[in-house]
């Protein structure tokens, strides 16, 4: 009976956290970009180990909160939802307002990888640290959303469900990241197959398809991840604001596509609005507390 409860709760938690995974997958795959091909998998493995360490810290903390201050879960969920929306708006702002800077950064990155004089070990370490920091935030969101989904279950069910989600998400995300970053290498390997058999011809066509698909996959993941931020973050906020939640529930009476698209539209609109406000506040505070560099003497 306990295992049955765990299975049900884990399935619910997976559904609720699935939206965050698109963002998690895109961000972690993006973190590996710019790393030399023969170092991609070691970097992914290093970040995966850091992710497991993050879970070792986050899971007991979340369970202690659930055991002793359960009322804090809703506040943490709202905070996590607002952060997701902020992150989504920040990505959009960066994409549309700082496109030139992004292009320059990519050119500098490509030049650094091609230059043997550049210390790529230090570059890798910074990449890994940045990816682990990003993973900590996203892992915290996944754990809190999971905890919110199983909050009404028995404590032992909560423990097993949260631990299961932590393991499944980590293995799943970094397994897919490893696959994504090596898609082009797999495609090249298949394309170079020699021979005239039908099977080898199919492999070469598959390799060509992978080479064409790999660059576009990251762009698709980035778009899906951004939409997921607003859907998941906005959905969390909707559940925490009674009158908006009431409107969303009323749309459910229509059923089918109307209910789904209506609910999704509310989540996205609220998510973008909250994210824009959060970004404006963060930008204002950053400007207020940013210290200008000391003036230098001009001769």
Coordinates of C-alpha atoms in Angstrom, one line a residue:
X1 CA 0.0 0.0 0.0
X2 CA 2.9 2.4 0.9
X3 CA 4.6 1.6 -2.4
X4 CA 1.3 2.2 -4.3
X5 CA 1.0 5.6 -2.6
X6 CA 4.6 6.4 -3.5
X7 CA 4.0 5.5 -7.2
X8 CA 0.9 7.7 -7.3
X9 CA 2.5 10.6 -5.6
X10 CA 5.7 10.3 -7.7
X11 CA 3.6 10.3 -10.9
X12 CA 1.8 13.4 -9.8
X13 CA 5.1 15.1 -8.9
X14 CA 6.6 14.2 -12.3
X15 CA 3.7 15.8 -14.1
X16 CA 4.0 19.0 -12.0
X17 CA 7.8 19.3 -12.5
X18 CA 7.9 18.2 -16.1
X19 CA 7.6 21.8 -17.3
X20 CA 10.7 22.8 -15.4
X21 CA 12.7 20.0 -17.1
X22 CA 12.6 21.7 -20.5
X23 CA 14.3 24.7 -19.0
X24 CA 16.7 22.6 -16.9
X25 CA 17.7 20.5 -20.0
X26 CA 18.2 23.6 -22.2
X27 CA 20.2 25.5 -19.6
X28 CA 22.5 22.6 -18.8
X29 CA 23.1 21.7 -22.4
X30 CA 23.8 25.3 -23.1
X31 CA 26.3 25.4 -20.3
X32 CA 28.4 22.8 -22.1
X33 CA 28.6 24.9 -25.3
X34 CA 32.0 26.1 -26.1
X35 CA 33.8 23.2 -24.5
X36 CA 36.1 21.1 -26.7
X37 CA 34.5 18.0 -28.2
X38 CA 36.7 15.5 -26.3
X39 CA 35.9 17.3 -23.0
X40 CA 32.1 17.5 -23.3
X41 CA 31.2 14.3 -21.5
X42 CA 33.7 14.8 -18.6
X43 CA 32.2 18.3 -18.1
X44 CA 28.7 16.9 -18.1
X45 CA 29.8 14.2 -15.6
X46 CA 31.4 16.9 -13.4
X47 CA 28.2 18.9 -13.4
X48 CA 26.1 15.8 -12.8
X49 CA 28.1 15.0 -9.7
X50 CA 27.6 18.6 -8.5
X51 CA 23.9 18.2 -9.1
X52 CA 23.8 15.1 -6.9
X53 CA 25.5 17.0 -4.2
X54 CA 22.9 19.8 -4.6
X55 CA 20.2 17.2 -4.1
X56 CA 21.9 15.8 -1.0
X57 CA 21.7 19.3 0.5
X58 CA 18.2 20.2 -0.8
X59 CA 16.2 17.0 -0.2
X60 CA 16.8 16.8 3.6
X61 CA 16.3 20.6 3.9
X62 CA 12.9 20.3 2.1
X63 CA 11.8 17.3 4.2
X64 CA 12.7 19.1 7.4
X65 CA 10.6 22.1 6.3
X66 CA 7.7 19.8 5.5
X67 CA 8.0 18.1 9.0
X68 CA 8.4 21.2 11.1
X69 CA 7.2 24.3 9.2
X70 CA 4.8 23.0 6.5
X71 CA 3.1 26.4 6.2
X72 CA 6.4 27.6 4.6
X73 CA 5.9 25.3 1.5
X74 CA 3.3 27.6 -0.1
X75 CA 5.5 30.7 0.4
X76 CA 8.5 28.8 -1.1
X77 CA 6.4 27.7 -4.0
X78 CA 5.2 31.3 -4.7
X79 CA 8.8 32.5 -4.5
X80 CA 10.0 29.7 -6.8
X81 CA 7.2 30.6 -9.3
X82 CA 8.1 34.3 -9.2
X83 CA 11.7 33.4 -9.8
X84 CA 10.9 31.2 -12.8
X85 CA 8.9 34.1 -14.3
X86 CA 11.7 36.6 -13.7
X87 CA 14.2 34.2 -15.3
X88 CA 11.9 33.8 -18.4
X89 CA 11.5 37.6 -18.8
X90 CA 15.2 38.1 -18.3
X91 CA 15.9 35.6 -21.1
X92 CA 13.5 37.4 -23.4
X93 CA 15.0 40.8 -22.6
X94 CA 18.4 39.5 -23.2
X95 CA 17.4 38.0 -26.5
X96 CA 15.7 41.1 -27.9
X97 CA 17.5 43.9 -26.2
X98 CA 21.1 42.6 -26.1
X99 CA 21.3 40.6 -29.3
X100 CA 24.6 42.3 -30.5
X101 CA 26.3 41.6 -27.2
X102 CA 25.3 37.9 -27.4
X103 CA 26.7 37.6 -30.9
X104 CA 30.0 39.2 -29.8
X105 CA 30.2 36.8 -26.9
X106 CA 29.7 33.8 -29.1
X107 CA 32.4 35.0 -31.5
X108 CA 34.8 35.5 -28.6
X109 CA 33.9 32.0 -27.3
X110 CA 34.6 30.4 -30.7
X111 CA 37.9 32.2 -31.0
X112 CA 39.0 31.1 -27.5
X113 CA 38.2 27.5 -28.2
X114 CA 40.3 27.7 -31.4
X115 CA 43.2 29.4 -29.8
X116 CA 45.7 26.9 -28.2
X117 CA 47.2 29.6 -26.1
X118 CA 44.0 30.0 -24.1
X119 CA 43.8 28.1 -20.8
X120 CA 40.7 25.9 -21.4
X121 CA 41.1 24.1 -18.1
X122 CA 40.3 27.4 -16.2
X123 CA 37.5 28.0 -18.7
X124 CA 36.0 24.5 -18.0
X125 CA 36.1 25.0 -14.3
X126 CA 34.2 28.3 -14.6
X127 CA 31.6 26.5 -16.9
X128 CA 31.2 23.7 -14.4
X129 CA 30.8 26.1 -11.4
X130 CA 28.2 28.2 -13.3
X131 CA 26.3 25.0 -14.4
X132 CA 26.2 23.7 -10.8
X133 CA 25.0 27.1 -9.5
X134 CA 22.2 27.0 -12.1
X135 CA 21.4 23.4 -11.3
X136 CA 21.0 24.3 -7.6
X137 CA 18.3 26.9 -8.3
X138 CA 16.4 24.6 -10.7
X139 CA 16.8 21.6 -8.4
X140 CA 15.4 23.7 -5.5
X141 CA 12.4 24.6 -7.7
X142 CA 11.8 20.9 -8.7
X143 CA 12.1 19.7 -5.0
X144 CA 9.8 22.4 -3.7
X145 CA 7.2 21.7 -6.4
X146 CA 7.4 18.0 -5.7
X147 CA 7.0 18.7 -2.0
X148 CA 4.0 20.8 -2.7
X149 CA 2.5 17.9 -4.7
X150 CA 3.0 15.4 -1.9
X151 CA 2.4 17.7 1.0
X152 CA -0.8 15.9 2.1
X153 CA 0.7 12.4 2.0
X154 CA 2.2 10.5 4.9
X155 CA 5.8 11.6 5.8
X156 CA 7.4 8.3 4.7
X157 CA 5.6 8.7 1.3
X158 CA 7.0 12.2 1.1
X159 CA 10.5 11.0 1.8
X160 CA 10.5 8.2 -0.8
X161 CA 8.7 10.4 -3.4
X162 CA 11.0 13.3 -3.1
X163 CA 14.1 11.1 -3.1
X164 CA 12.8 9.2 -6.2
X165 CA 12.1 12.5 -8.1
X166 CA 15.6 13.8 -7.2
X167 CA 17.3 10.7 -8.6
X168 CA 15.0 10.3 -11.6
X169 CA 15.4 14.0 -12.6
X170 CA 19.2 14.1 -12.2
X171 CA 19.8 10.9 -14.1
X172 CA 17.3 11.8 -16.8
X173 CA 18.4 15.4 -17.3
X174 CA 22.1 14.7 -17.5
X175 CA 21.6 11.6 -19.5
X176 CA 19.8 13.6 -22.1
X177 CA 22.3 16.4 -21.9
X178 CA 25.1 13.9 -22.6
X179 CA 23.1 12.6 -25.6
X180 CA 22.4 16.1 -26.9
X181 CA 26.0 17.4 -26.8
X182 CA 27.2 14.2 -28.6
X183 CA 24.5 14.2 -31.3
X184 CA 26.7 15.8 -33.8
X185 CA 29.6 13.4 -33.1
X186 CA 27.1 10.4 -33.4
X187 CA 25.9 11.9 -36.7
X188 CA 29.4 12.3 -38.1
X189 CA 30.3 8.7 -37.1
X190 CA 27.2 7.3 -38.9
X191 CA 27.8 9.5 -41.9
X192 CA 31.3 8.2 -42.4
X193 CA 30.2 4.6 -42.6
X194 CA 31.6 2.9 -45.7
X195 CA 29.8 0.3 -47.8
X196 CA 27.0 -0.2 -50.2
X197 CA 24.4 -2.2 -48.2
X198 CA 20.9 -0.8 -47.6
X199 CA 21.5 -0.8 -43.8
X200 CA 24.7 1.3 -44.2
X201 CA 22.9 3.7 -46.4
X202 CA 20.1 4.1 -43.8
X203 CA 22.8 4.8 -41.2
X204 CA 24.4 7.5 -43.4
X205 CA 21.1 9.2 -43.9
X206 CA 20.4 9.0 -40.2
X207 CA 23.8 10.6 -39.5
X208 CA 23.1 13.4 -42.0
X209 CA 19.8 14.0 -40.3
X210 CA 21.4 14.2 -36.8
X211 CA 24.0 16.7 -38.1
X212 CA 21.2 18.9 -39.5
X213 CA 19.1 18.4 -36.3
X214 CA 21.7 19.0 -33.6
X215 CA 22.1 22.8 -34.0
X216 CA 18.4 23.4 -34.2
X217 CA 17.6 21.2 -31.2
X218 CA 19.2 23.6 -28.8
X219 CA 17.2 26.5 -30.2
X220 CA 14.0 24.4 -29.9
X221 CA 14.9 23.5 -26.3
X222 CA 15.6 27.1 -25.4
X223 CA 12.1 28.2 -26.7
X224 CA 10.3 25.3 -25.0
X225 CA 12.2 26.0 -21.8
X226 CA 11.2 29.7 -21.8
X227 CA 7.5 28.9 -22.4
X228 CA 7.7 26.2 -19.7
X229 CA 9.0 28.9 -17.3
X230 CA 5.9 31.0 -17.7
X231 CA 3.5 28.0 -17.8
X232 CA 5.0 26.4 -14.6
X233 CA 5.8 29.7 -12.8
X234 CA 2.5 31.3 -13.7
X235 CA 0.6 28.2 -12.8
X236 CA 2.2 28.2 -9.3
X237 CA 1.3 31.9 -8.9
X238 CA -2.3 31.3 -10.1
X239 CA -2.8 28.7 -7.4
X240 CA -1.6 31.2 -4.8
X241 CA -3.9 34.1 -5.9
X242 CA -7.5 33.1 -5.0
X243 CA -9.5 35.3 -7.4
X244 CA -7.3 34.4 -10.4
X245 CA -7.4 30.7 -9.5
X246 CA -11.2 31.0 -9.4
X247 CA -11.2 32.4 -12.9
X248 CA -9.0 29.5 -14.1
X249 CA -11.2 27.0 -12.4
X250 CA -14.3 28.4 -14.1
X251 CA -12.6 27.9 -17.5
X252 CA -12.4 24.2 -16.6
X253 CA -16.2 24.0 -17.0
X254 CA -15.9 24.4 -20.7
X255 CA -13.6 21.4 -20.9
X256 CA -11.3 20.3 -23.8
X257 CA -9.1 22.8 -25.6
X258 CA -10.9 25.9 -24.3
X259 CA -10.1 25.0 -20.7
X260 CA -6.5 24.0 -21.6
X261 CA -5.7 27.1 -23.7
X262 CA -7.5 29.4 -21.4
X263 CA -5.6 28.1 -18.4
X264 CA -2.3 28.2 -20.2
X265 CA -3.0 31.8 -21.4
X266 CA -3.7 32.9 -17.8
X267 CA -0.5 31.3 -16.6
X268 CA 1.6 32.9 -19.3
X269 CA 0.1 36.4 -19.0
X270 CA 0.4 36.4 -15.2
X271 CA 3.9 34.9 -15.5
X272 CA 5.1 37.6 -17.9
X273 CA 3.6 40.3 -15.8
X274 CA 5.2 39.1 -12.5
X275 CA 8.5 38.4 -14.3
X276 CA 8.5 41.9 -15.8
X277 CA 7.9 43.5 -12.4
X278 CA 10.6 41.4 -10.8
X279 CA 13.1 42.3 -13.5
X280 CA 12.3 46.0 -13.2
X281 CA 12.8 45.8 -9.4
X282 CA 16.1 43.8 -9.7
X283 CA 17.4 46.2 -12.4
X284 CA 16.5 49.3 -10.3
X285 CA 18.1 47.8 -7.1
X286 CA 21.2 46.8 -9.1
X287 CA 21.6 50.3 -10.4
X288 CA 21.1 51.9 -7.0
X289 CA 23.7 49.7 -5.3
X290 CA 26.1 49.4 -8.2
X291 CA 29.4 51.0 -7.3
X292 CA 30.9 53.1 -10.1
X293 CA 34.6 52.4 -10.8
X294 CA 37.1 54.9 -9.3
X295 CA 38.1 57.6 -11.8
X296 CA 41.6 57.3 -13.2
X297 CA 44.0 60.1 -13.8
X298 CA 44.3 61.1 -17.4
X299 CA 47.7 62.4 -18.5

